[in-house]
CSV table of C-alpha atoms in Angstrom, one decimal:
chain,number,residue,atom,x,y,z
A,265,SER,CA,55.6,48.9,66.9
A,266,SER,CA,54.8,52.6,67.4
A,267,THR,CA,52.1,51.8,69.9
A,268,ALA,CA,54.5,49.6,71.9
A,269,HIS,CA,57.1,52.3,72.0
A,270,ALA,CA,54.5,54.8,73.2
A,271,SER,CA,53.4,52.6,76.1
A,272,VAL,CA,57.0,52.1,77.2
A,273,ALA,CA,57.7,55.8,77.2
A,274,ALA,CA,54.6,56.4,79.2
A,275,THR,CA,55.5,53.9,81.8
A,276,GLN,CA,59.1,54.8,82.2
A,277,PRO,CA,58.6,58.0,84.2
A,278,SER,CA,56.4,56.2,86.8
A,279,ASP,CA,59.0,53.5,87.2
A,280,VAL,CA,61.8,56.1,87.7
A,281,GLN,CA,59.7,58.0,90.2
A,282,ILE,CA,59.0,54.8,92.2
A,283,ASN,CA,62.7,53.9,92.2
A,284,ALA,CA,63.6,57.4,93.4
A,285,VAL,CA,61.3,57.4,96.4
A,286,ALA,CA,61.0,53.8,97.3
A,287,PRO,CA,62.9,52.9,100.6
A,288,ALA,CA,65.9,50.6,100.1
A,289,GLU,CA,67.2,47.9,102.3
A,290,PRO,CA,70.0,49.1,104.7
A,291,THR,CA,72.9,47.3,103.0
A,292,THR,CA,75.6,50.0,103.0
A,293,ALA,CA,77.9,51.0,105.8
A,294,ASN,CA,76.8,54.6,105.6
A,295,ASP,CA,73.2,53.8,106.6
A,296,ASP,CA,71.6,55.8,109.4
A,297,THR,CA,71.7,52.7,111.6
A,298,ASP,CA,75.5,52.4,111.6
A,299,GLY,CA,76.1,55.2,114.1
A,300,TYR,CA,78.4,57.4,112.1
A,301,SER,CA,79.3,60.5,114.1
A,302,GLY,CA,81.6,63.0,112.4
A,303,VAL,CA,81.3,65.8,109.8
A,304,GLY,CA,83.5,64.0,107.3
A,305,ASP,CA,81.7,60.6,107.8
A,306,ALA,CA,78.4,62.2,106.7
A,307,ARG,CA,79.6,63.5,103.3
A,308,ASN,CA,78.3,60.3,101.4
A,309,THR,CA,75.1,60.4,103.4
A,310,MET,CA,74.5,64.1,102.4
A,311,GLU,CA,75.1,63.2,98.7
A,312,ARG,CA,72.7,60.2,98.9
A,313,ASN,CA,70.0,62.3,100.6
A,314,ASN,CA,70.3,65.0,98.0
A,315,ASN,CA,69.9,62.5,95.2
A,316,ASN,CA,67.0,60.6,96.8
A,317,ASN,CA,65.1,63.7,97.8
A,318,ALA,CA,65.6,65.8,94.7
A,319,ASN,CA,61.8,65.8,93.9
A,320,ASP,CA,60.7,66.2,97.6
A,321,ASP,CA,59.3,69.7,98.0
A,322,ASN,CA,58.9,69.2,101.8
A,323,LYS,CA,62.6,68.6,102.4
A,324,THR,CA,64.2,70.8,105.1
A,325,GLU,CA,67.1,73.0,104.0
A,326,ASP,CA,70.6,71.9,105.2
A,327,PRO,CA,72.1,74.2,107.9
A,328,VAL,CA,75.0,76.6,107.0
A,329,VAL,CA,77.8,77.8,109.2
A,330,THR,CA,80.7,80.2,108.7
A,331,ILE,CA,84.2,78.6,109.2
A,332,PRO,CA,87.7,79.2,107.8
A,333,LEU,CA,88.4,78.1,104.3
A,334,ALA,CA,91.1,75.6,105.5
A,335,ILE,CA,88.6,73.7,107.7
A,336,ALA,CA,86.1,73.7,104.8
A,337,GLN,CA,88.7,72.1,102.5
A,338,VAL,CA,89.7,69.5,105.1
A,339,TYR,CA,86.1,68.3,105.4
A,340,ARG,CA,85.3,69.0,101.7
A,341,LEU,CA,82.2,71.0,102.6
A,342,PRO,CA,80.5,73.0,99.7
A,343,VAL,CA,81.0,76.8,100.0
A,344,VAL,CA,77.7,78.6,99.4
A,345,SER,CA,78.7,82.2,100.0
A,346,ILE,CA,81.5,84.5,101.1
A,347,PRO,CA,81.1,87.0,104.0
A,348,PRO,CA,81.9,90.6,103.1
A,349,GLU,CA,84.9,90.8,105.4
A,350,SER,CA,86.5,87.8,103.5
A,351,ARG,CA,86.0,89.1,100.0
A,352,ALA,CA,89.0,91.4,99.9
A,353,VAL,CA,91.2,88.5,101.1
A,354,LEU,CA,89.9,85.8,98.8
A,355,TYR,CA,89.7,88.1,95.8
A,356,PRO,CA,92.6,90.6,95.9
A,357,ARG,CA,92.4,91.2,92.2
A,358,GLN,CA,88.8,91.3,91.0
A,359,GLY,CA,88.3,90.7,87.4
A,360,THR,CA,91.1,88.1,86.8
A,361,THR,CA,91.1,84.9,88.7
A,362,ALA,CA,88.0,85.7,90.7
A,363,THR,CA,85.8,86.4,87.7
A,364,ALA,CA,82.4,84.9,87.6
A,365,THR,CA,82.7,83.2,84.3
A,366,SER,CA,79.2,81.8,84.5
A,367,ARG,CA,77.8,85.4,84.3
A,368,GLY,CA,80.5,86.7,82.0
A,369,GLY,CA,81.1,89.8,84.2
A,370,THR,CA,84.0,91.2,86.1
A,371,GLU,CA,82.7,90.8,89.6
A,372,PRO,CA,83.5,87.7,91.7
A,373,LEU,CA,80.8,85.1,92.2
A,374,LEU,CA,80.1,85.7,95.9
A,375,HIS,CA,76.9,83.5,96.1
A,376,ALA,CA,76.6,80.1,94.6
A,377,PRO,CA,73.6,79.6,92.4
A,378,ASP,CA,71.8,76.3,92.3
A,379,GLY,CA,74.0,73.6,90.8
A,380,GLN,CA,77.1,75.9,90.5
A,381,ALA,CA,80.2,76.4,92.7
A,382,LEU,CA,82.0,79.5,93.8
A,383,ASN,CA,85.2,80.5,92.1
A,384,LEU,CA,87.6,79.9,95.0
A,385,PRO,CA,91.4,80.2,94.6
A,386,GLU,CA,93.0,77.0,93.4
A,387,ASN,CA,96.2,77.5,95.5
A,388,PRO,CA,95.1,79.7,98.5
A,389,THR,CA,97.6,81.5,100.6
A,390,ALA,CA,97.9,81.4,104.3
A,391,ALA,CA,95.7,84.5,104.7
A,392,GLN,CA,93.1,83.0,102.3
A,393,LEU,CA,93.0,79.8,104.2
A,394,ARG,CA,92.3,81.7,107.4
A,395,ALA,CA,89.5,83.7,105.7
A,396,GLU,CA,86.0,82.7,106.7
A,397,VAL,CA,83.4,81.3,104.2
A,398,THR,CA,79.9,80.1,104.6
A,399,VAL,CA,79.5,76.4,104.0
A,400,GLN,CA,76.6,73.9,103.9
A,401,MET,CA,76.6,71.2,106.5
A,402,PRO,CA,75.4,67.6,105.9
A,403,HIS,CA,71.7,67.2,106.5
A,404,ALA,CA,72.0,64.3,109.0
A,405,GLY,CA,75.7,64.5,110.0
A,406,GLY,CA,77.8,66.3,112.4
A,407,ARG,CA,77.9,70.0,113.2
A,408,LEU,CA,80.5,72.8,113.6
A,409,SER,CA,80.1,75.7,115.9
A,410,ARG,CA,82.3,78.6,116.9
A,411,VAL,CA,83.4,78.7,120.5
A,412,GLN,CA,86.0,80.5,122.7
A,413,LYS,CA,88.7,78.7,124.6
A,414,ARG,CA,91.2,80.7,126.6
A,415,GLY,CA,90.5,83.8,124.6
A,416,LYS,CA,91.1,82.0,121.3
A,417,ARG,CA,88.5,81.4,118.6
A,418,VAL,CA,88.1,77.7,117.9
A,419,TYR,CA,85.5,75.5,116.3
A,420,LEU,CA,83.8,72.6,118.0
A,421,GLU,CA,82.8,69.6,116.0
A,422,THR,CA,79.9,67.5,117.4
A,423,ASP,CA,78.3,64.3,116.1
A,424,ARG,CA,74.7,64.0,115.0
A,425,HIS,CA,73.7,63.4,118.6
A,426,GLY,CA,75.3,66.6,119.9
A,427,GLN,CA,78.3,64.9,121.5
A,428,PRO,CA,81.6,66.8,121.2
A,429,LYS,CA,84.2,65.1,119.1
A,430,ARG,CA,87.2,67.5,118.7
A,431,LEU,CA,88.2,71.2,118.7
A,432,LEU,CA,89.6,72.7,115.5
A,433,TRP,CA,91.6,75.8,114.9
A,434,VAL,CA,93.8,77.3,112.1
A,435,ASP,CA,97.3,78.7,112.8
A,436,ARG,CA,99.0,81.6,111.0
A,437,GLN,CA,100.3,79.3,108.3
A,438,GLY,CA,96.8,78.2,107.4
A,439,LYS,CA,97.3,74.7,108.9
A,440,VAL,CA,94.3,73.0,110.7
A,441,PHE,CA,95.0,71.5,114.1
A,442,ALA,CA,92.6,69.3,116.1
A,443,GLU,CA,92.3,68.5,119.8
A,444,LEU,CA,90.3,65.4,120.5
A,445,LYS,CA,87.5,65.6,123.0
A,446,ASP,CA,87.4,62.3,124.8
A,447,ASN,CA,85.6,61.4,128.0
A,448,ASP,CA,88.2,58.8,128.9
A,449,GLU,CA,90.4,60.5,131.5
A,450,GLU,CA,93.3,58.1,130.9
A,451,LEU,CA,93.4,58.9,127.2
A,452,SER,CA,93.0,62.6,127.9
A,453,ASP,CA,95.9,62.6,130.4
A,454,ALA,CA,98.1,60.6,128.0
A,455,SER,CA,97.5,63.0,125.1
A,456,SER,CA,98.4,66.1,127.2
A,457,SER,CA,101.4,64.6,129.1
A,458,ILE,CA,105.1,65.0,128.2
A,459,ARG,CA,106.6,61.8,126.8
A,460,LEU,CA,110.3,61.0,126.4
A,461,GLY,CA,111.4,58.4,123.8
A,462,LEU,CA,113.4,55.3,124.6
A,463,GLY,CA,116.2,56.4,122.4
A,464,ASP,CA,116.7,59.5,124.5
A,465,PHE,CA,117.3,57.4,127.6
A,466,ILE,CA,119.7,55.2,125.7
A,467,PHE,CA,121.9,58.1,124.6
A,468,TYR,CA,121.7,59.7,128.1
A,469,SER,CA,122.8,56.4,129.7
A,470,VAL,CA,125.7,55.8,127.3
A,471,LEU,CA,127.1,59.3,127.9
A,472,VAL,CA,126.8,59.0,131.7
A,473,ALA,CA,128.3,55.5,131.7
A,474,LYS,CA,131.2,56.6,129.6
A,475,ALA,CA,131.8,59.6,132.0
A,476,ALA,CA,131.6,57.3,135.0
A,477,GLN,CA,134.4,55.1,133.7
A,478,TYR,CA,136.8,58.0,133.9
A,479,SER,CA,136.1,59.6,137.3
A,480,PHE,CA,133.3,60.7,139.6
A,481,ALA,CA,133.8,64.3,138.6
A,482,THR,CA,133.0,63.7,135.0
A,483,PHE,CA,130.1,61.5,136.0
A,484,ALA,CA,128.6,64.2,138.2
A,485,ALA,CA,129.2,67.0,135.6
A,486,CYS,CA,127.5,65.0,132.7
A,487,THR,CA,124.5,64.0,134.9
A,488,LEU,CA,123.9,67.6,136.0
A,489,VAL,CA,124.2,69.1,132.5
A,490,ILE,CA,122.0,66.4,130.9
A,491,LEU,CA,119.2,67.3,133.5
A,492,ALA,CA,119.8,71.0,132.7
A,493,GLY,CA,119.5,70.4,129.0
A,494,LEU,CA,116.3,68.5,129.5
A,495,GLY,CA,114.9,71.4,131.5
A,496,GLY,CA,115.8,73.8,128.8
A,497,THR,CA,114.0,71.6,126.2
A,498,LEU,CA,110.9,71.6,128.4
A,499,LEU,CA,111.1,75.4,128.6
A,500,LEU,CA,111.2,75.6,124.8
A,501,LEU,CA,108.3,73.2,124.6
A,502,ALA,CA,106.2,75.5,126.7
A,503,ILE,CA,107.1,78.4,124.4
A,504,TYR,CA,106.6,76.9,121.0
A,505,HIS,CA,103.8,74.4,121.8
A,506,GLN,CA,105.0,71.7,119.4
A,507,ALA,CA,107.0,68.5,119.6
A,508,LEU,CA,110.8,69.1,120.1
A,509,PRO,CA,113.7,66.6,120.1
A,510,ALA,CA,115.1,66.0,123.6
A,511,LEU,CA,118.6,65.0,122.5
A,512,PRO,CA,120.4,68.1,121.0
A,513,ILE,CA,120.7,70.4,124.1
A,514,SER,CA,121.4,67.6,126.6
A,515,ILE,CA,123.9,65.7,124.5
A,516,LEU,CA,125.8,68.8,123.3
A,517,LEU,CA,126.1,70.1,126.9
A,518,GLY,CA,127.1,66.6,128.1
A,519,ILE,CA,129.9,66.2,125.6
A,520,PHE,CA,131.2,69.7,126.1
A,521,PHE,CA,131.4,69.4,129.9
A,522,TYR,CA,132.8,65.9,129.7
A,523,ILE,CA,135.7,67.2,127.7
A,524,VAL,CA,136.2,70.3,129.9
A,525,THR,CA,136.0,68.3,133.1
A,526,ARG,CA,138.4,65.6,131.9
A,527,LEU,CA,141.0,67.9,130.4
A,528,PHE,CA,140.8,70.9,132.8
A,529,ILE,CA,138.7,70.5,135.9
A,530,GLU,CA,139.9,67.0,136.8
A,531,PRO,CA,143.7,67.8,136.7
A,532,TRP,CA,143.0,71.0,138.7
A,533,ILE,CA,141.2,68.9,141.4
A,534,GLU,CA,144.0,66.4,141.5
A,535,ALA,CA,146.6,69.1,141.9
A,536,ILE,CA,144.7,70.6,144.8
A,537,VAL,CA,144.2,67.3,146.5
A,538,SER,CA,147.8,66.2,146.1
A,539,GLN,CA,149.2,69.3,147.9
A,540,PRO,CA,148.4,69.4,151.7
A,541,TYR,CA,147.1,72.6,153.1
A,542,TYR,CA,147.7,73.5,156.8
A,543,VAL,CA,145.3,75.8,158.6
């Protein structure tokens, strides 16, 4: 029995080695032939490549790039090191939460050893989310690169073939925003155009129709102030660069001028028209 056990133990390493390097049939959706294109789509492929090529000495090293911590968390990219300019932001109190416990010292772990992760803040603040870190990109996936757009630093995501996918940037609150890069002009125009909901037109129509039932003066006043309120909303949209409701300004102005016109302006107009003037 001891001889049988010895032969099995001797053959097991060769079997494991064959299974680790033998090519498998492309049965999964994340195979290289499926045409995945994004950084996030290649996370499983990166993990599979790391497991299958652990014993391959000729494997090329995965590229690294410096990006904000917020983008790294969105794509769940592994952080390998922290630039010097970001250390004071990520570790404001060295020796407490940023202690390198693996070494037992009081200095923060600024470079990740093999098989270990950096001690990043669990609940990062807005400033920490904007701080840049060095991450490791997938071996056969998309890429991120720093570019300038209208004097603003943004990050371009490309697929594995080098085709641009989207632009990423981080605001002052540490939130990540994305702008799709699409070659279709129709989709591009639709994404950058100003759209008004059907409910806004319904409320506008109800207010104008109610004003028209009383007199032409109230109808004209409500129509003009609704257009003025819509113009004010567009002005605020150009300032804040985010979606805004189109009803409040127009509806409040319309109701106010409807009441003023019906109670004050309309009687004054009737009084002027009822008295003849001779020139």
